[in-house]
């Protein structure tokens, strides 16, 4: 009695298998191609999780953001890339400006990502937050004397400030956001004040600036939080403290690592799925924690080490301003003598 039904079962199963083989033939094999300015170790864990969840393969190329942007531009309609990932809203804004990104109106992204951390035109989306904050030498500075970015222009900090070079997009975005907040004239006054308080010529990177502070060659600087985490992980005894400025006025300046769909990607639906996945609770935890950043999704706590730096109020001016005012910021820093 049960033999016929057994046969039927085998027939059904083999039919389904052949159907599955047909559907997943190479022509239809689902994949998504990513160009990423975030290095492999910061993206691979999320891509692996996405592939595990969906069966969609993720192929990726990593390089500097400038090289990837040039490549997207040169490839035009023929680009194999579906998704572009990079740090700093200034870079994402530039990609959108160059017509390389495609808007994506997604209620999932809108509900997972606060409004100020995504493009008003939906062409790019923040996926992790880095705060650009004040780091000070704990032997030389009483945090009671610290208050705002603007206060670092006060003559009480004469020959005590270290800054990273103005050539880095992080500082261009910081100054652009200050222009959005204060206007050009006031921002120029502040930046000139910073320059007149410098203890040494601007330094090549955030880590070097903190090393100068730790060595007593200056007393304080402005850096991205994850560099602070990385340096203290290497040497927990460094006399470096973290301070959250502007808690009563304007909030801490934040920036993002983020992504946008490319205009000419060949796998648009898989790319949309990946982007939405990266904003989800499970991926957000990984995306932020691997680089000691803060999740953009406010339903998630940061990594315990990052959380130990304390909570802070962040600026809620839309980060599109970092792009829109970038040229003005570069010119302003030049006028102010900030090299
Ligand atoms: Fe960085």
JSON list of N, CA, C and O in Angstrom, two decimals, residues 159-210:
[
{"chain": "A", "resi": 159, "resn": "UNK", "atom": "N", "xyz": [49.77, 76.89, 22.19]},
{"chain": "A", "resi": 159, "resn": "UNK", "atom": "CA", "xyz": [50.86, 75.90, 22.09]},
{"chain": "A", "resi": 159, "resn": "UNK", "atom": "C", "xyz": [50.53, 74.57, 22.79]},
{"chain": "A", "resi": 159, "resn": "UNK", "atom": "O", "xyz": [51.41, 73.83, 23.21]},
{"chain": "A", "resi": 160, "resn": "UNK", "atom": "N", "xyz": [49.25, 74.27, 22.90]},
{"chain": "A", "resi": 160, "resn": "UNK", "atom": "CA", "xyz": [48.85, 73.02, 23.58]},
{"chain": "A", "resi": 160, "resn": "UNK", "atom": "C", "xyz": [48.06, 72.07, 22.68]},
{"chain": "A", "resi": 160, "resn": "UNK", "atom": "O", "xyz": [47.78, 70.95, 23.06]},
{"chain": "A", "resi": 161, "resn": "UNK", "atom": "N", "xyz": [47.69, 72.55, 21.48]},
{"chain": "A", "resi": 161, "resn": "UNK", "atom": "CA", "xyz": [46.81, 71.77, 20.60]},
{"chain": "A", "resi": 161, "resn": "UNK", "atom": "C", "xyz": [47.58, 71.07, 19.48]},
{"chain": "A", "resi": 161, "resn": "UNK", "atom": "O", "xyz": [48.49, 71.66, 18.90]},
{"chain": "A", "resi": 162, "resn": "UNK", "atom": "N", "xyz": [47.23, 69.81, 19.22]},
{"chain": "A", "resi": 162, "resn": "UNK", "atom": "CA", "xyz": [47.72, 69.09, 18.04]},
{"chain": "A", "resi": 162, "resn": "UNK", "atom": "C", "xyz": [46.52, 68.83, 17.12]},
{"chain": "A", "resi": 162, "resn": "UNK", "atom": "O", "xyz": [45.44, 68.52, 17.61]},
{"chain": "A", "resi": 163, "resn": "UNK", "atom": "N", "xyz": [46.73, 68.95, 15.82]},
{"chain": "A", "resi": 163, "resn": "UNK", "atom": "CA", "xyz": [45.66, 68.63, 14.87]},
{"chain": "A", "resi": 163, "resn": "UNK", "atom": "C", "xyz": [46.21, 67.77, 13.74]},
{"chain": "A", "resi": 163, "resn": "UNK", "atom": "O", "xyz": [47.38, 67.92, 13.35]},
{"chain": "A", "resi": 164, "resn": "UNK", "atom": "N", "xyz": [45.37, 66.91, 13.22]},
{"chain": "A", "resi": 164, "resn": "UNK", "atom": "CA", "xyz": [45.72, 66.19, 12.00]},
{"chain": "A", "resi": 164, "resn": "UNK", "atom": "C", "xyz": [45.62, 67.16, 10.81]},
{"chain": "A", "resi": 164, "resn": "UNK", "atom": "O", "xyz": [44.88, 68.14, 10.86]},
{"chain": "A", "resi": 165, "resn": "UNK", "atom": "N", "xyz": [46.32, 66.85, 9.76]},
{"chain": "A", "resi": 165, "resn": "UNK", "atom": "CA", "xyz": [46.32, 67.70, 8.56]},
{"chain": "A", "resi": 165, "resn": "UNK", "atom": "C", "xyz": [44.90, 68.00, 8.04]},
{"chain": "A", "resi": 165, "resn": "UNK", "atom": "O", "xyz": [44.01, 67.14, 8.11]},
{"chain": "A", "resi": 166, "resn": "UNK", "atom": "N", "xyz": [44.74, 69.19, 7.48]},
{"chain": "A", "resi": 166, "resn": "UNK", "atom": "CA", "xyz": [43.45, 69.58, 6.89]},
{"chain": "A", "resi": 166, "resn": "UNK", "atom": "C", "xyz": [43.19, 68.87, 5.56]},
{"chain": "A", "resi": 166, "resn": "UNK", "atom": "O", "xyz": [42.11, 68.98, 5.00]},
{"chain": "A", "resi": 167, "resn": "UNK", "atom": "N", "xyz": [44.19, 68.15, 5.07]},
{"chain": "A", "resi": 167, "resn": "UNK", "atom": "CA", "xyz": [44.02, 67.42, 3.78]},
{"chain": "A", "resi": 167, "resn": "UNK", "atom": "C", "xyz": [43.11, 66.21, 3.94]},
{"chain": "A", "resi": 167, "resn": "UNK", "atom": "O", "xyz": [42.59, 65.68, 2.97]},
{"chain": "A", "resi": 168, "resn": "UNK", "atom": "N", "xyz": [42.94, 65.72, 5.15]},
{"chain": "A", "resi": 168, "resn": "UNK", "atom": "CA", "xyz": [42.12, 64.54, 5.37]},
{"chain": "A", "resi": 168, "resn": "UNK", "atom": "C", "xyz": [40.64, 64.91, 5.37]},
{"chain": "A", "resi": 168, "resn": "UNK", "atom": "O", "xyz": [40.23, 65.88, 5.99]},
{"chain": "A", "resi": 169, "resn": "UNK", "atom": "N", "xyz": [39.85, 64.08, 4.69]},
{"chain": "A", "resi": 169, "resn": "UNK", "atom": "CA", "xyz": [38.42, 64.35, 4.56]},
{"chain": "A", "resi": 169, "resn": "UNK", "atom": "C", "xyz": [37.73, 64.46, 5.93]},
{"chain": "A", "resi": 169, "resn": "UNK", "atom": "O", "xyz": [36.78, 65.23, 6.10]},
{"chain": "A", "resi": 170, "resn": "UNK", "atom": "N", "xyz": [38.25, 63.74, 6.94]},
{"chain": "A", "resi": 170, "resn": "UNK", "atom": "CA", "xyz": [37.62, 63.79, 8.27]},
{"chain": "A", "resi": 170, "resn": "UNK", "atom": "C", "xyz": [37.57, 65.24, 8.79]},
{"chain": "A", "resi": 170, "resn": "UNK", "atom": "O", "xyz": [36.57, 65.66, 9.37]},
{"chain": "A", "resi": 171, "resn": "UNK", "atom": "N", "xyz": [38.69, 65.98, 8.61]},
{"chain": "A", "resi": 171, "resn": "UNK", "atom": "CA", "xyz": [38.70, 67.36, 9.09]},
{"chain": "A", "resi": 171, "resn": "UNK", "atom": "C", "xyz": [37.92, 68.28, 8.16]},
{"chain": "A", "resi": 171, "resn": "UNK", "atom": "O", "xyz": [37.32, 69.26, 8.61]},
{"chain": "A", "resi": 172, "resn": "UNK", "atom": "N", "xyz": [37.92, 67.97, 6.88]},
{"chain": "A", "resi": 172, "resn": "UNK", "atom": "CA", "xyz": [37.12, 68.76, 5.94]},
{"chain": "A", "resi": 172, "resn": "UNK", "atom": "C", "xyz": [35.64, 68.63, 6.30]},
{"chain": "A", "resi": 172, "resn": "UNK", "atom": "O", "xyz": [34.90, 69.60, 6.29]},
{"chain": "A", "resi": 173, "resn": "UNK", "atom": "N", "xyz": [35.22, 67.41, 6.65]},
{"chain": "A", "resi": 173, "resn": "UNK", "atom": "CA", "xyz": [33.82, 67.19, 7.03]},
{"chain": "A", "resi": 173, "resn": "UNK", "atom": "C", "xyz": [33.51, 67.89, 8.36]},
{"chain": "A", "resi": 173, "resn": "UNK", "atom": "O", "xyz": [32.44, 68.49, 8.51]},
{"chain": "A", "resi": 174, "resn": "UNK", "atom": "N", "xyz": [34.44, 67.81, 9.31]},
{"chain": "A", "resi": 174, "resn": "UNK", "atom": "CA", "xyz": [34.25, 68.48, 10.60]},
{"chain": "A", "resi": 174, "resn": "UNK", "atom": "C", "xyz": [34.04, 69.98, 10.39]},
{"chain": "A", "resi": 174, "resn": "UNK", "atom": "O", "xyz": [33.09, 70.57, 10.93]},
{"chain": "A", "resi": 175, "resn": "UNK", "atom": "N", "xyz": [34.92, 70.60, 9.60]},
{"chain": "A", "resi": 175, "resn": "UNK", "atom": "CA", "xyz": [34.81, 72.05, 9.38]},
{"chain": "A", "resi": 175, "resn": "UNK", "atom": "C", "xyz": [33.56, 72.38, 8.55]},
{"chain": "A", "resi": 175, "resn": "UNK", "atom": "O", "xyz": [32.87, 73.37, 8.82]},
{"chain": "A", "resi": 176, "resn": "UNK", "atom": "N", "xyz": [33.23, 71.52, 7.59]},
{"chain": "A", "resi": 176, "resn": "UNK", "atom": "CA", "xyz": [32.00, 71.73, 6.81]},
{"chain": "A", "resi": 176, "resn": "UNK", "atom": "C", "xyz": [30.78, 71.73, 7.72]},
{"chain": "A", "resi": 176, "resn": "UNK", "atom": "O", "xyz": [29.88, 72.57, 7.59]},
{"chain": "A", "resi": 177, "resn": "UNK", "atom": "N", "xyz": [30.75, 70.79, 8.67]},
{"chain": "A", "resi": 177, "resn": "UNK", "atom": "CA", "xyz": [29.61, 70.72, 9.60]},
{"chain": "A", "resi": 177, "resn": "UNK", "atom": "C", "xyz": [29.59, 71.93, 10.54]},
{"chain": "A", "resi": 177, "resn": "UNK", "atom": "O", "xyz": [28.52, 72.38, 10.96]},
{"chain": "A", "resi": 178, "resn": "UNK", "atom": "N", "xyz": [30.79, 72.46, 10.86]},
{"chain": "A", "resi": 178, "resn": "UNK", "atom": "CA", "xyz": [30.84, 73.68, 11.68]},
{"chain": "A", "resi": 178, "resn": "UNK", "atom": "C", "xyz": [30.29, 74.87, 10.89]},
{"chain": "A", "resi": 178, "resn": "UNK", "atom": "O", "xyz": [29.61, 75.74, 11.45]},
{"chain": "A", "resi": 179, "resn": "UNK", "atom": "N", "xyz": [30.59, 74.91, 9.58]},
{"chain": "A", "resi": 179, "resn": "UNK", "atom": "CA", "xyz": [30.03, 75.99, 8.74]},
{"chain": "A", "resi": 179, "resn": "UNK", "atom": "C", "xyz": [28.50, 75.88, 8.73]},
{"chain": "A", "resi": 179, "resn": "UNK", "atom": "O", "xyz": [27.80, 76.88, 8.85]},
{"chain": "A", "resi": 180, "resn": "UNK", "atom": "N", "xyz": [27.99, 74.63, 8.62]},
{"chain": "A", "resi": 180, "resn": "UNK", "atom": "CA", "xyz": [26.53, 74.43, 8.61]},
{"chain": "A", "resi": 180, "resn": "UNK", "atom": "C", "xyz": [25.92, 74.95, 9.91]},
{"chain": "A", "resi": 180, "resn": "UNK", "atom": "O", "xyz": [24.80, 75.48, 9.92]},
{"chain": "A", "resi": 181, "resn": "UNK", "atom": "N", "xyz": [26.66, 74.83, 11.00]},
{"chain": "A", "resi": 181, "resn": "UNK", "atom": "CA", "xyz": [26.15, 75.22, 12.31]},
{"chain": "A", "resi": 181, "resn": "UNK", "atom": "C", "xyz": [26.32, 76.71, 12.60]},
{"chain": "A", "resi": 181, "resn": "UNK", "atom": "O", "xyz": [25.43, 77.35, 13.12]},
{"chain": "A", "resi": 182, "resn": "UNK", "atom": "N", "xyz": [27.53, 77.24, 12.26]},
{"chain": "A", "resi": 182, "resn": "UNK", "atom": "CA", "xyz": [27.87, 78.61, 12.69]},
{"chain": "A", "resi": 182, "resn": "UNK", "atom": "C", "xyz": [27.95, 79.63, 11.56]},
{"chain": "A", "resi": 182, "resn": "UNK", "atom": "O", "xyz": [28.11, 80.81, 11.82]},
{"chain": "A", "resi": 183, "resn": "UNK", "atom": "N", "xyz": [27.98, 79.18, 10.30]},
{"chain": "A", "resi": 183, "resn": "UNK", "atom": "CA", "xyz": [28.26, 80.10, 9.20]},
{"chain": "A", "resi": 183, "resn": "UNK", "atom": "C", "xyz": [29.76, 80.21, 8.98]},
{"chain": "A", "resi": 183, "resn": "UNK", "atom": "O", "xyz": [30.56, 79.80, 9.82]},
{"chain": "A", "resi": 184, "resn": "UNK", "atom": "N", "xyz": [30.13, 80.79, 7.83]},
{"chain": "A", "resi": 184, "resn": "UNK", "atom": "CA", "xyz": [31.55, 80.82, 7.45]},
{"chain": "A", "resi": 184, "resn": "UNK", "atom": "C", "xyz": [32.40, 81.74, 8.32]},
{"chain": "A", "resi": 184, "resn": "UNK", "atom": "O", "xyz": [33.50, 81.39, 8.72]},
{"chain": "A", "resi": 185, "resn": "UNK", "atom": "N", "xyz": [31.90, 82.95, 8.59]},
{"chain": "A", "resi": 185, "resn": "UNK", "atom": "CA", "xyz": [32.72, 83.94, 9.30]},
{"chain": "A", "resi": 185, "resn": "UNK", "atom": "C", "xyz": [33.11, 83.43, 10.69]},
{"chain": "A", "resi": 185, "resn": "UNK", "atom": "O", "xyz": [34.28, 83.45, 11.08]},
{"chain": "A", "resi": 186, "resn": "UNK", "atom": "N", "xyz": [32.12, 82.91, 11.42]},
{"chain": "A", "resi": 186, "resn": "UNK", "atom": "CA", "xyz": [32.38, 82.43, 12.78]},
{"chain": "A", "resi": 186, "resn": "UNK", "atom": "C", "xyz": [33.28, 81.19, 12.75]},
{"chain": "A", "resi": 186, "resn": "UNK", "atom": "O", "xyz": [34.18, 81.04, 13.58]},
{"chain": "A", "resi": 187, "resn": "UNK", "atom": "N", "xyz": [33.06, 80.29, 11.78]},
{"chain": "A", "resi": 187, "resn": "UNK", "atom": "CA", "xyz": [33.88, 79.09, 11.68]},
{"chain": "A", "resi": 187, "resn": "UNK", "atom": "C", "xyz": [35.34, 79.48, 11.37]},
{"chain": "A", "resi": 187, "resn": "UNK", "atom": "O", "xyz": [36.28, 78.90, 11.93]},
{"chain": "A", "resi": 188, "resn": "UNK", "atom": "N", "xyz": [35.51, 80.47, 10.52]},
{"chain": "A", "resi": 188, "resn": "UNK", "atom": "CA", "xyz": [36.88, 80.90, 10.18]},
{"chain": "A", "resi": 188, "resn": "UNK", "atom": "C", "xyz": [37.59, 81.47, 11.41]},
{"chain": "A", "resi": 188, "resn": "UNK", "atom": "O", "xyz": [38.77, 81.20, 11.65]},
{"chain": "A", "resi": 189, "resn": "UNK", "atom": "N", "xyz": [36.85, 82.20, 12.21]},
{"chain": "A", "resi": 189, "resn": "UNK", "atom": "CA", "xyz": [37.42, 82.74, 13.45]},
{"chain": "A", "resi": 189, "resn": "UNK", "atom": "C", "xyz": [37.87, 81.58, 14.35]},
{"chain": "A", "resi": 189, "resn": "UNK", "atom": "O", "xyz": [38.98, 81.59, 14.90]},
{"chain": "A", "resi": 190, "resn": "UNK", "atom": "N", "xyz": [37.04, 80.56, 14.46]},
{"chain": "A", "resi": 190, "resn": "UNK", "atom": "CA", "xyz": [37.37, 79.41, 15.32]},
{"chain": "A", "resi": 190, "resn": "UNK", "atom": "C", "xyz": [38.60, 78.66, 14.77]},
{"chain": "A", "resi": 190, "resn": "UNK", "atom": "O", "xyz": [39.54, 78.36, 15.52]},
{"chain": "A", "resi": 191, "resn": "UNK", "atom": "N", "xyz": [38.61, 78.38, 13.47]},
{"chain": "A", "resi": 191, "resn": "UNK", "atom": "CA", "xyz": [39.71, 77.61, 12.90]},
{"chain": "A", "resi": 191, "resn": "UNK", "atom": "C", "xyz": [41.02, 78.40, 12.99]},
{"chain": "A", "resi": 191, "resn": "UNK", "atom": "O", "xyz": [42.08, 77.83, 13.28]},
{"chain": "A", "resi": 192, "resn": "UNK", "atom": "N", "xyz": [40.95, 79.72, 12.80]},
{"chain": "A", "resi": 192, "resn": "UNK", "atom": "CA", "xyz": [42.15, 80.55, 12.97]},
{"chain": "A", "resi": 192, "resn": "UNK", "atom": "C", "xyz": [42.66, 80.44, 14.41]},
{"chain": "A", "resi": 192, "resn": "UNK", "atom": "O", "xyz": [43.87, 80.40, 14.66]},
{"chain": "A", "resi": 193, "resn": "UNK", "atom": "N", "xyz": [41.73, 80.40, 15.35]},
{"chain": "A", "resi": 193, "resn": "UNK", "atom": "CA", "xyz": [42.10, 80.25, 16.76]},
{"chain": "A", "resi": 193, "resn": "UNK", "atom": "C", "xyz": [42.80, 78.92, 17.00]},
{"chain": "A", "resi": 193, "resn": "UNK", "atom": "O", "xyz": [43.81, 78.84, 17.71]},
{"chain": "A", "resi": 194, "resn": "UNK", "atom": "N", "xyz": [42.29, 77.86, 16.40]},
{"chain": "A", "resi": 194, "resn": "UNK", "atom": "CA", "xyz": [42.94, 76.54, 16.53]},
{"chain": "A", "resi": 194, "resn": "UNK", "atom": "C", "xyz": [44.38, 76.63, 16.02]},
{"chain": "A", "resi": 194, "resn": "UNK", "atom": "O", "xyz": [45.30, 76.16, 16.69]},
{"chain": "A", "resi": 195, "resn": "UNK", "atom": "N", "xyz": [44.52, 77.22, 14.83]},
{"chain": "A", "resi": 195, "resn": "UNK", "atom": "CA", "xyz": [45.85, 77.28, 14.20]},
{"chain": "A", "resi": 195, "resn": "UNK", "atom": "C", "xyz": [46.81, 78.05, 15.10]},
{"chain": "A", "resi": 195, "resn": "UNK", "atom": "O", "xyz": [47.97, 77.65, 15.29]},
{"chain": "A", "resi": 196, "resn": "UNK", "atom": "N", "xyz": [46.32, 79.13, 15.70]},
{"chain": "A", "resi": 196, "resn": "UNK", "atom": "CA", "xyz": [47.23, 79.93, 16.55]},
{"chain": "A", "resi": 196, "resn": "UNK", "atom": "C", "xyz": [47.54, 79.21, 17.86]},
{"chain": "A", "resi": 196, "resn": "UNK", "atom": "O", "xyz": [48.48, 79.57, 18.56]},
{"chain": "A", "resi": 197, "resn": "UNK", "atom": "N", "xyz": [46.78, 78.16, 18.19]},
{"chain": "A", "resi": 197, "resn": "UNK", "atom": "CA", "xyz": [47.06, 77.39, 19.41]},
{"chain": "A", "resi": 197, "resn": "UNK", "atom": "C", "xyz": [47.89, 76.13, 19.17]},
{"chain": "A", "resi": 197, "resn": "UNK", "atom": "O", "xyz": [48.21, 75.40, 20.13]},
{"chain": "A", "resi": 198, "resn": "UNK", "atom": "N", "xyz": [48.25, 75.87, 17.91]},
{"chain": "A", "resi": 198, "resn": "UNK", "atom": "CA", "xyz": [48.99, 74.64, 17.60]},
{"chain": "A", "resi": 198, "resn": "UNK", "atom": "C", "xyz": [50.35, 74.59, 18.29]},
{"chain": "A", "resi": 198, "resn": "UNK", "atom": "O", "xyz": [51.08, 75.58, 18.33]},
{"chain": "A", "resi": 199, "resn": "UNK", "atom": "N", "xyz": [50.66, 73.40, 18.82]},
{"chain": "A", "resi": 199, "resn": "UNK", "atom": "CA", "xyz": [51.97, 73.19, 19.45]},
{"chain": "A", "resi": 199, "resn": "UNK", "atom": "C", "xyz": [52.99, 72.74, 18.41]},
{"chain": "A", "resi": 199, "resn": "UNK", "atom": "O", "xyz": [54.20, 72.85, 18.62]},
{"chain": "A", "resi": 200, "resn": "UNK", "atom": "N", "xyz": [52.50, 72.21, 17.29]},
{"chain": "A", "resi": 200, "resn": "UNK", "atom": "CA", "xyz": [53.38, 71.68, 16.25]},
{"chain": "A", "resi": 200, "resn": "UNK", "atom": "C", "xyz": [52.62, 71.70, 14.92]},
{"chain": "A", "resi": 200, "resn": "UNK", "atom": "O", "xyz": [51.39, 71.85, 14.91]},
{"chain": "A", "resi": 201, "resn": "UNK", "atom": "N", "xyz": [53.33, 71.54, 13.80]},
{"chain": "A", "resi": 201, "resn": "UNK", "atom": "CA", "xyz": [52.66, 71.50, 12.49]},
{"chain": "A", "resi": 201, "resn": "UNK", "atom": "C", "xyz": [51.61, 70.39, 12.50]},
{"chain": "A", "resi": 201, "resn": "UNK", "atom": "O", "xyz": [51.78, 69.38, 13.20]},
{"chain": "A", "resi": 202, "resn": "UNK", "atom": "N", "xyz": [50.55, 70.53, 11.68]},
{"chain": "A", "resi": 202, "resn": "UNK", "atom": "CA", "xyz": [49.54, 69.46, 11.61]},
{"chain": "A", "resi": 202, "resn": "UNK", "atom": "C", "xyz": [50.18, 68.11, 11.30]},
{"chain": "A", "resi": 202, "resn": "UNK", "atom": "O", "xyz": [51.16, 68.02, 10.55]},
{"chain": "A", "resi": 203, "resn": "UNK", "atom": "N", "xyz": [49.60, 67.05, 11.88]},
{"chain": "A", "resi": 203, "resn": "UNK", "atom": "CA", "xyz": [50.20, 65.71, 11.82]},
{"chain": "A", "resi": 203, "resn": "UNK", "atom": "C", "xyz": [49.50, 64.84, 10.78]},
{"chain": "A", "resi": 203, "resn": "UNK", "atom": "O", "xyz": [48.38, 65.12, 10.38]},
{"chain": "A", "resi": 204, "resn": "UNK", "atom": "N", "xyz": [50.19, 63.77, 10.40]},
{"chain": "A", "resi": 204, "resn": "UNK", "atom": "CA", "xyz": [49.73, 62.96, 9.26]},
{"chain": "A", "resi": 204, "resn": "UNK", "atom": "C", "xyz": [48.45, 62.17, 9.54]},
{"chain": "A", "resi": 204, "resn": "UNK", "atom": "O", "xyz": [47.65, 61.93, 8.65]},
{"chain": "A", "resi": 205, "resn": "UNK", "atom": "N", "xyz": [48.26, 61.74, 10.78]},
{"chain": "A", "resi": 205, "resn": "UNK", "atom": "CA", "xyz": [47.04, 60.94, 11.05]},
{"chain": "A", "resi": 205, "resn": "UNK", "atom": "C", "xyz": [46.62, 61.04, 12.51]},
{"chain": "A", "resi": 205, "resn": "UNK", "atom": "O", "xyz": [47.34, 61.58, 13.35]},
{"chain": "A", "resi": 206, "resn": "UNK", "atom": "N", "xyz": [45.43, 60.52, 12.78]},
{"chain": "A", "resi": 206, "resn": "UNK", "atom": "CA", "xyz": [44.83, 60.64, 14.12]},
{"chain": "A", "resi": 206, "resn": "UNK", "atom": "C", "xyz": [45.69, 59.95, 15.19]},
{"chain": "A", "resi": 206, "resn": "UNK", "atom": "O", "xyz": [45.84, 60.45, 16.31]},
{"chain": "A", "resi": 207, "resn": "UNK", "atom": "N", "xyz": [46.23, 58.77, 14.85]},
{"chain": "A", "resi": 207, "resn": "UNK", "atom": "CA", "xyz": [47.02, 58.02, 15.82]},
{"chain": "A", "resi": 207, "resn": "UNK", "atom": "C", "xyz": [48.26, 58.80, 16.21]},
{"chain": "A", "resi": 207, "resn": "UNK", "atom": "O", "xyz": [48.62, 58.90, 17.39]},
{"chain": "A", "resi": 208, "resn": "UNK", "atom": "N", "xyz": [48.93, 59.38, 15.21]},
{"chain": "A", "resi": 208, "resn": "UNK", "atom": "CA", "xyz": [50.13, 60.15, 15.47]},
{"chain": "A", "resi": 208, "resn": "UNK", "atom": "C", "xyz": [49.80, 61.36, 16.37]},
{"chain": "A", "resi": 208, "resn": "UNK", "atom": "O", "xyz": [50.56, 61.71, 17.27]},
{"chain": "A", "resi": 209, "resn": "UNK", "atom": "N", "xyz": [48.66, 61.99, 16.11]},
{"chain": "A", "resi": 209, "resn": "UNK", "atom": "CA", "xyz": [48.25, 63.13, 16.93]},
{"chain": "A", "resi": 209, "resn": "UNK", "atom": "C", "xyz": [48.10, 62.70, 18.39]},
{"chain": "A", "resi": 209, "resn": "UNK", "atom": "O", "xyz": [48.56, 63.38, 19.31]},
{"chain": "A", "resi": 210, "resn": "UNK", "atom": "N", "xyz": [47.50, 61.53, 18.63]},
{"chain": "A", "resi": 210, "resn": "UNK", "atom": "CA", "xyz": [47.34, 61.04, 20.02]},
{"chain": "A", "resi": 210, "resn": "UNK", "atom": "C", "xyz": [48.68, 60.65, 20.63]},
{"chain": "A", "resi": 210, "resn": "UNK", "atom": "O", "xyz": [48.90, 60.82, 21.83]}
]
